[in-house]
Amino acid sequence: MQNSYKRVDAHLSSLGYCTRSEAKKFLSKNMVCIDGVRVFDVREKAYHNDITVENEPLDAENLLILMNKPSGAVCSHNDVGVLIYSLLPQRYQNRNPKISTVGRLDADTTGAILLTDDGELNHKLTSPKSDVLKVYEATLVQPLRGDETEIFASGELMLHGEKKPLLPAKMEIINPTLVRLEICEGRYHQVKRMFGAVGNRVVALHRVSFGDFSVEDLKPSEYKVINFP
Ligand code: URA
């Protein structure tokens, strides 16, 4: 865990409490303390862990958040419609560096999405070399025809426009139009394209888990802060 030493205004602005130019006013309006002693001078330096705001410790220096993404929210910083970031507290939205999603889910896909301001961690989790297991529940427009489990498991399925076949994926049939699919890649619209390749269409897609992180205990739009690794 980081515990950086810098000016109070730098701490407050990078964590989204206020901008650097608002810091003086913030200190006069809020009880900001270093080691329990109230500060009024924005230039005072301190370790992150020694600062409190209104008797609460500062937000963590690096954030990792698990959200149950609702349908309609967009995983982008600049798009039309409801941006997923707008579902987070304003302070998190103001952070610098910014919080970004770890990979993306389509606007109509629901479920597990991680968000972090740690670029290195984000890169690690989204790199093609990372083999994070993602579990999806896909609802299909028409009943399975019967050979899908074998095709997905084969490691030979080639998606349109791609040069490499997909890695083997495990499919469990819940009922003829509902499946649970485990994949460890994250290609563009992968699940929808997989079912497209076998003559079907996904009408609802929910990501149950991303690696160890499951949204089974989170309602749509709910999130929780994960203790940083
Ligand atoms: N596969 C898709 O097709 N869409 C998603 O949002 C995620 C995986």
Short mmCIF file of C-alpha atoms and ligand atoms in Angstrom, two decimals:
data_model
loop_
_atom_site.label_atom_id
_atom_site.label_comp_id
_atom_site.label_asym_id
_atom_site.label_seq_id
_atom_site.Cartn_x
_atom_site.Cartn_y
_atom_site.Cartn_z
CA MET A 1 0.00 0.00 0.00
CA GLN A 2 1.25 3.43 -0.93
CA ASN A 3 1.76 6.08 1.74
CA SER A 4 3.13 9.07 -0.11
CA TYR A 5 4.58 12.16 1.50
CA LYS A 6 3.53 15.44 -0.09
CA ARG A 7 1.70 18.71 0.45
CA VAL A 8 -1.80 18.57 1.90
CA ASP A 9 -3.27 20.32 -1.16
CA ALA A 10 -1.62 17.74 -3.42
CA HIS A 11 -3.16 14.89 -1.41
CA LEU A 12 -6.62 16.48 -1.40
CA SER A 13 -6.65 17.33 -5.09
CA SER A 14 -5.33 13.99 -6.35
CA LEU A 15 -7.98 12.19 -4.27
CA GLY A 16 -10.77 14.43 -5.56
CA TYR A 17 -11.70 16.23 -2.33
CA CYS A 18 -11.17 19.63 -3.97
CA THR A 19 -9.01 21.21 -6.66
CA ARG A 20 -5.61 22.56 -5.72
CA SER A 21 -6.90 26.12 -5.97
CA GLU A 22 -9.87 25.28 -3.72
CA ALA A 23 -7.68 23.66 -1.05
CA LYS A 24 -7.32 26.76 1.17
CA LYS A 25 -11.10 27.16 1.35
CA PHE A 26 -11.49 23.40 1.88
CA LEU A 27 -9.19 23.55 4.93
CA SER A 28 -11.13 26.43 6.42
CA LYS A 29 -14.48 24.67 5.94
CA ASN A 30 -13.47 21.10 6.80
CA MET A 31 -11.55 19.72 9.72
CA VAL A 32 -8.42 18.39 8.09
CA CYS A 33 -5.86 17.08 10.57
CA ILE A 34 -2.33 15.77 10.44
CA ASP A 35 -1.70 13.38 13.33
CA GLY A 36 -4.83 14.79 15.00
CA VAL A 37 -3.76 18.45 14.74
CA ARG A 38 -5.92 20.66 12.51
CA VAL A 39 -4.15 22.22 9.51
CA PHE A 40 -4.94 25.49 7.77
CA ASP A 41 -1.84 25.82 5.60
CA VAL A 42 -2.12 24.01 2.25
CA ARG A 43 1.67 23.82 2.01
CA GLU A 44 2.08 21.56 5.01
CA LYS A 45 3.52 18.22 4.07
CA ALA A 46 2.39 14.89 5.47
CA TYR A 47 2.14 11.19 4.82
CA HIS A 48 -1.19 10.11 3.34
CA ASN A 49 -1.90 7.80 6.28
CA ASP A 50 -1.48 10.61 8.84
CA ILE A 51 -4.22 12.82 7.38
CA THR A 52 -7.90 12.80 8.35
CA VAL A 53 -10.85 14.78 6.98
CA GLU A 54 -13.65 15.25 9.47
CA ASN A 55 -12.06 12.49 11.56
CA GLU A 56 -12.14 10.01 8.66
CA PRO A 57 -8.97 8.66 7.04
CA LEU A 58 -8.33 9.85 3.49
CA ASP A 59 -9.60 7.64 0.65
CA ALA A 60 -7.00 5.08 -0.42
CA GLU A 61 -4.26 6.34 -2.73
CA ASN A 62 -5.05 3.63 -5.24
CA LEU A 63 -8.59 2.46 -5.71
CA LEU A 64 -9.90 -0.81 -7.00
CA ILE A 65 -13.67 -0.95 -7.29
CA LEU A 66 -15.97 -3.80 -8.25
CA MET A 67 -19.30 -2.72 -9.72
CA ASN A 68 -22.37 -4.59 -10.86
CA LYS A 69 -22.77 -2.61 -14.06
CA PRO A 70 -26.39 -1.87 -14.91
CA SER A 71 -27.68 -2.14 -18.46
CA GLY A 72 -27.30 1.12 -20.36
CA ALA A 73 -24.16 2.39 -18.62
CA VAL A 74 -21.26 3.06 -20.97
CA CYS A 75 -17.64 2.12 -20.11
CA SER A 76 -16.11 5.24 -21.61
CA HIS A 77 -14.96 8.65 -20.41
CA ASN A 78 -16.41 10.49 -23.39
CA ASP A 79 -19.53 9.11 -24.93
CA VAL A 80 -23.20 9.94 -25.03
CA GLY A 81 -25.58 8.51 -22.45
CA VAL A 82 -24.94 7.38 -18.88
CA LEU A 83 -21.23 6.99 -18.25
CA ILE A 84 -20.43 4.28 -15.72
CA TYR A 85 -18.26 6.78 -13.79
CA SER A 86 -21.34 8.89 -13.04
CA LEU A 87 -22.50 6.04 -10.76
CA LEU A 88 -19.50 6.64 -8.48
CA PRO A 89 -19.32 9.34 -5.78
CA GLN A 90 -18.28 12.76 -7.11
CA ARG A 91 -15.01 12.57 -5.16
CA TYR A 92 -14.01 9.40 -7.01
CA GLN A 93 -14.95 11.04 -10.30
CA ASN A 94 -12.68 14.00 -9.50
CA ARG A 95 -9.59 11.90 -8.83
CA ASN A 96 -6.38 12.45 -10.70
CA PRO A 97 -5.20 10.09 -12.15
CA LYS A 98 -8.67 9.22 -13.32
CA ILE A 99 -10.47 6.00 -12.51
CA SER A 100 -10.97 3.83 -15.62
CA THR A 101 -12.71 0.55 -16.24
CA VAL A 102 -10.58 -2.58 -16.53
CA GLY A 103 -11.54 -3.51 -20.07
CA ARG A 104 -15.08 -2.80 -21.20
CA LEU A 105 -18.52 -4.28 -21.23
CA ASP A 106 -21.02 -3.38 -23.94
CA ALA A 107 -23.65 -0.83 -22.91
CA ASP A 108 -26.32 -3.55 -22.77
CA THR A 109 -24.15 -6.05 -20.85
CA THR A 110 -24.62 -6.16 -17.08
CA GLY A 111 -22.44 -7.45 -14.26
CA ALA A 112 -18.89 -7.55 -12.99
CA ILE A 113 -16.62 -4.71 -13.99
CA LEU A 114 -13.52 -3.53 -12.15
CA LEU A 115 -12.53 0.12 -12.07
CA THR A 116 -9.17 1.46 -10.96
CA ASP A 117 -6.91 4.49 -11.08
CA ASP A 118 -3.85 2.24 -11.16
CA GLY A 119 -2.70 2.15 -14.77
CA GLU A 120 -0.20 -0.62 -14.17
CA LEU A 121 -2.78 -2.92 -12.59
CA ASN A 122 -5.27 -2.09 -15.32
CA HIS A 123 -2.74 -2.98 -17.98
CA LYS A 124 -1.83 -6.20 -16.20
CA LEU A 125 -5.45 -7.33 -15.98
CA THR A 126 -6.33 -6.46 -19.58
CA SER A 127 -3.16 -7.51 -21.36
CA PRO A 128 -3.74 -10.36 -23.83
CA LYS A 129 -1.23 -12.36 -21.78
CA SER A 130 -3.36 -12.13 -18.64
CA ASP A 131 -5.54 -15.19 -18.41
CA VAL A 132 -8.18 -13.80 -16.06
CA LEU A 133 -11.24 -16.05 -16.14
CA LYS A 134 -14.50 -14.30 -16.97
CA VAL A 135 -17.82 -16.04 -16.38
CA TYR A 136 -20.86 -14.92 -18.37
CA GLU A 137 -24.49 -15.89 -18.44
CA ALA A 138 -25.87 -15.50 -21.93
CA THR A 139 -29.53 -15.61 -22.88
CA LEU A 140 -30.03 -16.69 -26.46
CA VAL A 141 -32.70 -15.80 -28.98
CA GLN A 142 -33.15 -19.44 -30.01
CA PRO A 143 -32.49 -22.82 -28.41
CA LEU A 144 -29.02 -24.31 -28.69
CA ARG A 145 -28.58 -26.63 -31.64
CA GLY A 146 -26.36 -29.09 -29.75
CA ASP A 147 -22.79 -28.76 -31.02
CA GLU A 148 -21.90 -25.43 -29.35
CA THR A 149 -20.20 -26.86 -26.25
CA GLU A 150 -17.83 -28.88 -28.40
CA ILE A 151 -17.13 -26.05 -30.85
CA PHE A 152 -16.35 -23.56 -28.07
CA ALA A 153 -14.13 -26.08 -26.27
CA SER A 154 -12.21 -26.98 -29.42
CA GLY A 155 -9.79 -24.05 -29.47
CA GLU A 156 -10.43 -23.90 -33.22
CA LEU A 157 -13.28 -21.44 -33.50
CA MET A 158 -12.27 -18.57 -35.75
CA LEU A 159 -14.22 -15.34 -35.41
CA HIS A 160 -14.90 -13.26 -38.49
CA GLY A 161 -11.99 -10.94 -39.30
CA GLU A 162 -9.59 -12.52 -36.78
CA LYS A 163 -6.27 -14.20 -37.47
CA LYS A 164 -6.10 -16.52 -34.47
CA PRO A 165 -8.69 -19.04 -33.27
CA LEU A 166 -10.26 -18.52 -29.86
CA LEU A 167 -8.79 -20.30 -26.89
CA PRO A 168 -10.97 -23.14 -25.59
CA ALA A 169 -14.01 -21.93 -23.65
CA LYS A 170 -16.18 -23.94 -21.29
CA MET A 171 -19.95 -23.81 -21.72
CA GLU A 172 -22.50 -25.14 -19.29
CA ILE A 173 -26.12 -25.43 -20.40
CA ILE A 174 -28.62 -24.09 -17.87
CA ASN A 175 -31.57 -24.49 -20.21
CA PRO A 176 -31.85 -24.49 -24.03
CA THR A 177 -31.68 -20.67 -24.23
CA LEU A 178 -29.50 -19.92 -21.19
CA VAL A 179 -25.84 -20.82 -20.80
CA ARG A 180 -22.92 -20.13 -18.53
CA LEU A 181 -19.73 -19.48 -20.44
CA GLU A 182 -16.18 -19.30 -19.07
CA ILE A 183 -13.60 -17.53 -21.20
CA CYS A 184 -10.13 -16.25 -20.48
CA GLU A 185 -9.77 -13.85 -23.40
CA GLY A 186 -11.39 -10.48 -23.88
CA ARG A 187 -11.83 -9.96 -27.58
CA TYR A 188 -14.16 -7.32 -28.94
CA HIS A 189 -17.83 -8.39 -28.43
CA GLN A 190 -16.42 -11.88 -27.91
CA VAL A 191 -19.43 -13.66 -26.43
CA LYS A 192 -21.92 -12.16 -28.89
CA ARG A 193 -19.64 -13.02 -31.80
CA MET A 194 -19.14 -16.59 -30.54
CA PHE A 195 -22.87 -17.21 -30.60
CA GLY A 196 -23.14 -15.40 -33.93
CA ALA A 197 -20.58 -17.88 -35.28
CA VAL A 198 -22.86 -20.79 -34.35
CA GLY A 199 -25.99 -19.25 -35.86
CA ASN A 200 -27.52 -17.83 -32.69
CA ARG A 201 -27.84 -14.41 -31.08
CA VAL A 202 -27.32 -13.19 -27.52
CA VAL A 203 -30.28 -11.20 -26.26
CA ALA A 204 -29.02 -10.62 -22.72
CA LEU A 205 -25.51 -10.88 -21.34
CA HIS A 206 -24.46 -10.78 -17.69
CA ARG A 207 -20.89 -11.15 -16.43
CA VAL A 208 -21.12 -13.06 -13.18
CA SER A 209 -17.45 -12.73 -12.30
CA PHE A 210 -14.12 -11.33 -13.38
CA GLY A 211 -11.32 -13.43 -11.89
CA ASP A 212 -12.02 -13.82 -8.18
CA PHE A 213 -14.49 -10.93 -8.17
CA SER A 214 -18.15 -11.89 -8.34
CA VAL A 215 -21.13 -9.53 -8.27
CA GLU A 216 -23.52 -12.07 -6.80
CA ASP A 217 -23.88 -9.94 -3.64
CA LEU A 218 -24.21 -6.59 -5.45
CA LYS A 219 -27.44 -5.15 -6.86
CA PRO A 220 -27.29 -3.41 -10.26
CA SER A 221 -25.28 -0.14 -9.95
CA GLU A 222 -23.92 -1.16 -6.54
CA TYR A 223 -20.18 -1.21 -6.07
CA LYS A 224 -17.65 -2.02 -3.41
CA VAL A 225 -14.11 -0.90 -2.84
CA ILE A 226 -11.72 -3.84 -2.90
CA ASN A 227 -8.71 -3.78 -0.58
CA PHE A 228 -5.86 -2.99 -2.87
CA PRO A 229 -3.53 -5.92 -3.60
N1 URA B 1 -18.66 -10.22 -24.87
C1 URA B 1 -19.58 -9.43 -25.49
O1 URA B 1 -20.04 -9.75 -26.58
N2 URA B 1 -19.96 -8.30 -24.87
C2 URA B 1 -19.51 -7.91 -23.66
O2 URA B 1 -19.92 -6.88 -23.15
C3 URA B 1 -18.56 -8.73 -23.03
C4 URA B 1 -18.16 -9.88 -23.66
#
